[in-house]
mmCIF file of C-alpha atoms in Angstrom:
data_model
loop_
_atom_site.group_PDB
_atom_site.id
_atom_site.type_symbol
_atom_site.label_atom_id
_atom_site.label_comp_id
_atom_site.label_asym_id
_atom_site.label_seq_id
_atom_site.Cartn_x
_atom_site.Cartn_y
_atom_site.Cartn_z
ATOM 1 C CA MET A 1 -111.322 43.218 38.234
ATOM 2 C CA LYS A 2 -110.500 44.137 34.662
ATOM 3 C CA ARG A 3 -109.285 41.452 32.301
ATOM 4 C CA ALA A 4 -107.285 41.773 29.114
ATOM 5 C CA ASP A 5 -107.224 39.543 26.073
ATOM 6 C CA ALA A 6 -103.927 38.583 24.414
ATOM 7 C CA GLY A 7 -104.065 41.692 22.276
ATOM 8 C CA GLY A 8 -104.144 43.767 25.441
ATOM 9 C CA ARG A 9 -107.714 44.992 25.109
ATOM 10 C CA ASP A 10 -109.839 45.407 28.196
ATOM 11 C CA VAL A 11 -112.389 42.591 27.962
ATOM 12 C CA GLU A 12 -114.940 44.312 30.227
ATOM 13 C CA ALA A 13 -114.862 47.390 28.028
ATOM 14 C CA GLY A 14 -115.929 45.361 25.002
ATOM 15 C CA GLY A 15 -112.481 45.371 23.445
ATOM 16 C CA GLY A 16 -112.280 49.143 23.173
ATOM 17 C CA GLY A 17 -110.043 49.728 26.192
ATOM 18 C CA GLN A 18 -106.422 50.826 26.156
ATOM 19 C CA PRO A 19 -103.741 48.180 25.515
ATOM 20 C CA VAL A 20 -102.325 46.671 28.705
ATOM 21 C CA VAL A 21 -100.243 43.871 27.160
ATOM 22 C CA LEU A 22 -97.443 44.802 24.791
ATOM 23 C CA GLN A 23 -97.540 43.184 21.377
ATOM 24 C CA GLY A 24 -95.328 40.088 21.314
ATOM 25 C CA THR A 25 -95.619 39.283 25.008
ATOM 26 C CA LEU A 26 -97.942 36.355 24.310
ATOM 27 C CA ASP A 27 -95.070 34.438 22.691
ATOM 28 C CA VAL A 28 -92.802 34.813 25.716
ATOM 29 C CA MET A 29 -95.660 33.916 28.089
ATOM 30 C CA ILE A 30 -96.263 30.713 26.098
ATOM 31 C CA LEU A 31 -92.545 29.867 26.173
ATOM 32 C CA SER A 32 -92.476 30.484 29.920
ATOM 33 C CA VAL A 33 -95.449 28.212 30.588
ATOM 34 C CA LEU A 34 -93.916 25.456 28.465
ATOM 35 C CA SER A 35 -90.572 25.759 30.271
ATOM 36 C CA GLN A 36 -92.354 23.929 33.110
ATOM 37 C CA GLY A 37 -93.405 21.027 30.857
ATOM 38 C CA GLU A 38 -95.531 20.167 27.862
ATOM 39 C CA ALA A 39 -99.157 21.255 27.572
ATOM 40 C CA HIS A 40 -102.003 21.542 25.086
ATOM 41 C CA GLY A 41 -103.422 24.880 23.992
ATOM 42 C CA TYR A 42 -106.274 25.000 26.490
ATOM 43 C CA GLY A 43 -103.880 24.161 29.329
ATOM 44 C CA ILE A 44 -101.479 26.905 28.234
ATOM 45 C CA ALA A 45 -104.275 29.493 28.189
ATOM 46 C CA ARG A 46 -105.514 28.442 31.643
ATOM 47 C CA GLU A 47 -101.982 28.562 33.087
ATOM 48 C CA ILE A 48 -101.411 32.085 31.752
ATOM 49 C CA GLU A 49 -104.725 33.110 33.289
ATOM 50 C CA ARG A 50 -103.792 31.460 36.606
ATOM 51 C CA ARG A 51 -100.311 33.023 36.727
ATOM 52 C CA SER A 52 -101.746 36.457 35.950
ATOM 53 C CA GLY A 53 -104.241 36.221 38.796
ATOM 54 C CA GLY A 54 -107.118 36.144 36.323
ATOM 55 C CA VAL A 55 -106.123 39.411 34.646
ATOM 56 C CA LEU A 56 -105.124 37.883 31.295
ATOM 57 C CA ALA A 57 -107.711 35.869 29.377
ATOM 58 C CA ILE A 58 -106.084 34.406 26.273
ATOM 59 C CA GLU A 59 -108.547 33.909 23.443
ATOM 60 C CA GLU A 60 -108.260 31.025 20.947
ATOM 61 C CA GLY A 61 -107.989 33.519 18.091
ATOM 62 C CA SER A 62 -104.731 34.800 19.581
ATOM 63 C CA LEU A 63 -103.361 31.617 21.156
ATOM 64 C CA TYR A 64 -103.425 29.166 18.261
ATOM 65 C CA PRO A 65 -101.805 31.486 15.684
ATOM 66 C CA ALA A 66 -99.052 32.165 18.253
ATOM 67 C CA LEU A 67 -98.544 28.427 18.859
ATOM 68 C CA HIS A 68 -98.389 27.837 15.100
ATOM 69 C CA ARG A 69 -95.880 30.683 14.651
ATOM 70 C CA LEU A 70 -93.653 29.420 17.492
ATOM 71 C CA THR A 71 -93.777 25.860 16.130
ATOM 72 C CA LYS A 72 -92.942 27.012 12.606
ATOM 73 C CA ARG A 73 -90.053 29.103 13.982
ATOM 74 C CA GLY A 74 -88.665 26.026 15.764
ATOM 75 C CA ASP A 75 -89.202 27.232 19.335
ATOM 76 C CA LEU A 76 -91.813 24.527 19.980
ATOM 77 C CA SER A 77 -92.419 20.967 18.867
ATOM 78 C CA ALA A 78 -95.924 19.534 18.740
ATOM 79 C CA ALA A 79 -97.496 16.076 18.777
ATOM 80 C CA TRP A 80 -101.079 14.802 18.810
ATOM 81 C CA ARG A 81 -102.042 12.720 21.866
ATOM 82 C CA LEU A 82 -104.991 12.055 24.130
ATOM 83 C CA SER A 83 -105.608 14.687 26.794
ATOM 84 C CA GLU A 84 -106.486 13.981 30.413
ATOM 85 C CA THR A 85 -110.166 14.058 29.359
ATOM 86 C CA GLY A 86 -109.591 11.416 26.680
ATOM 87 C CA ARG A 87 -109.879 13.862 23.793
ATOM 88 C CA ARG A 88 -107.314 14.164 21.053
ATOM 89 C CA ALA A 89 -105.215 17.297 21.572
ATOM 90 C CA ARG A 90 -102.021 18.774 20.235
ATOM 91 C CA PHE A 91 -99.386 18.951 22.964
ATOM 92 C CA TYR A 92 -96.608 21.517 22.707
ATOM 93 C CA CYS A 93 -93.098 21.214 24.095
ATOM 94 C CA LEU A 94 -90.253 23.734 24.297
ATOM 95 C CA THR A 95 -87.245 22.949 22.070
ATOM 96 C CA SER A 96 -83.650 23.829 22.938
ATOM 97 C CA GLY A 97 -83.971 26.797 20.568
ATOM 98 C CA GLY A 98 -87.142 27.804 22.392
ATOM 99 C CA ARG A 99 -85.304 27.723 25.729
ATOM 100 C CA LYS A 100 -82.621 30.024 24.332
ATOM 101 C CA GLN A 101 -85.295 32.335 22.937
ATOM 102 C CA LEU A 102 -87.069 32.400 26.311
ATOM 103 C CA GLU A 103 -83.875 33.379 28.148
ATOM 104 C CA HIS A 104 -83.188 36.111 25.593
ATOM 105 C CA GLN A 105 -86.756 37.444 25.867
ATOM 106 C CA ARG A 106 -86.650 37.347 29.684
ATOM 107 C CA SER A 107 -83.483 39.441 29.631
ATOM 108 C CA LEU A 108 -85.073 41.971 27.276
ATOM 109 C CA TRP A 109 -88.246 42.043 29.402
ATOM 110 C CA GLU A 110 -86.264 42.788 32.578
ATOM 111 C CA LYS A 111 -84.525 45.705 30.852
ATOM 112 C CA LEU A 112 -87.775 47.035 29.373
ATOM 113 C CA SER A 113 -89.864 46.699 32.527
ATOM 114 C CA GLY A 114 -87.115 48.306 34.611
ATOM 115 C CA ALA A 115 -86.833 51.220 32.200
ATOM 116 C CA VAL A 116 -90.601 51.755 32.016
ATOM 117 C CA GLY A 117 -90.834 51.521 35.806
ATOM 118 C CA ARG A 118 -88.230 54.246 36.162
ATOM 119 C CA VAL A 119 -90.120 56.474 33.738
ATOM 120 C CA ILE A 120 -93.608 56.075 35.198
ATOM 121 C CA GLY A 121 -92.864 55.282 38.835
ATOM 122 C CA GLU A 122 -93.876 57.835 41.453
ATOM 123 C CA ASN A 123 -90.635 57.441 43.340
ATOM 124 C CA GLY A 124 -88.488 56.812 40.293
ATOM 125 C CA SER A 125 -85.731 58.973 38.953
ATOM 126 C CA GLY A 126 -88.006 60.378 36.243
ATOM 127 C CA GLY A 127 -88.922 63.895 37.260
ATOM 128 C CA VAL A 128 -91.084 66.585 35.763
ATOM 129 C CA VAL A 129 -89.569 68.069 32.638
ATOM 130 C CA SER A 130 -88.673 71.709 33.239
ATOM 131 C CA GLY A 131 -91.208 74.034 31.667
ATOM 132 C CA TRP A 132 -93.700 71.272 30.860
ATOM 133 C CA GLN A 133 -97.230 71.859 32.043
ATOM 134 C CA GLY A 134 -99.317 68.766 31.425
ATOM 135 C CA ALA A 135 -102.962 68.864 30.476
#
């Protein structure tokens, strides 16, 4: 099974594969995970991996800048506490602004994924353009 990092690169292909995750989707995935309750960074990454059926492997180099950006923007709040393993960890929680942002992003995602599905779907309404002869 192929896996993608948060930048959408195919991990098995050494990072040189074609993008499979649109830029900016990491933020909405983080917001979605945190809509179920607070979590630390490692827990967020594991939950994204679990929800994606192991397809998405979120690397620290992508996750922590995204968490910082979302916190700075006011979508998340953060506090240092002890994790379940007894280690000090920063726990993130969705703010009311973050909940609004998540709902807005979900709405946009539904429109985008529906539109893309219609364009690329075999049984969709997108037909062959008259006169076009692909490669």
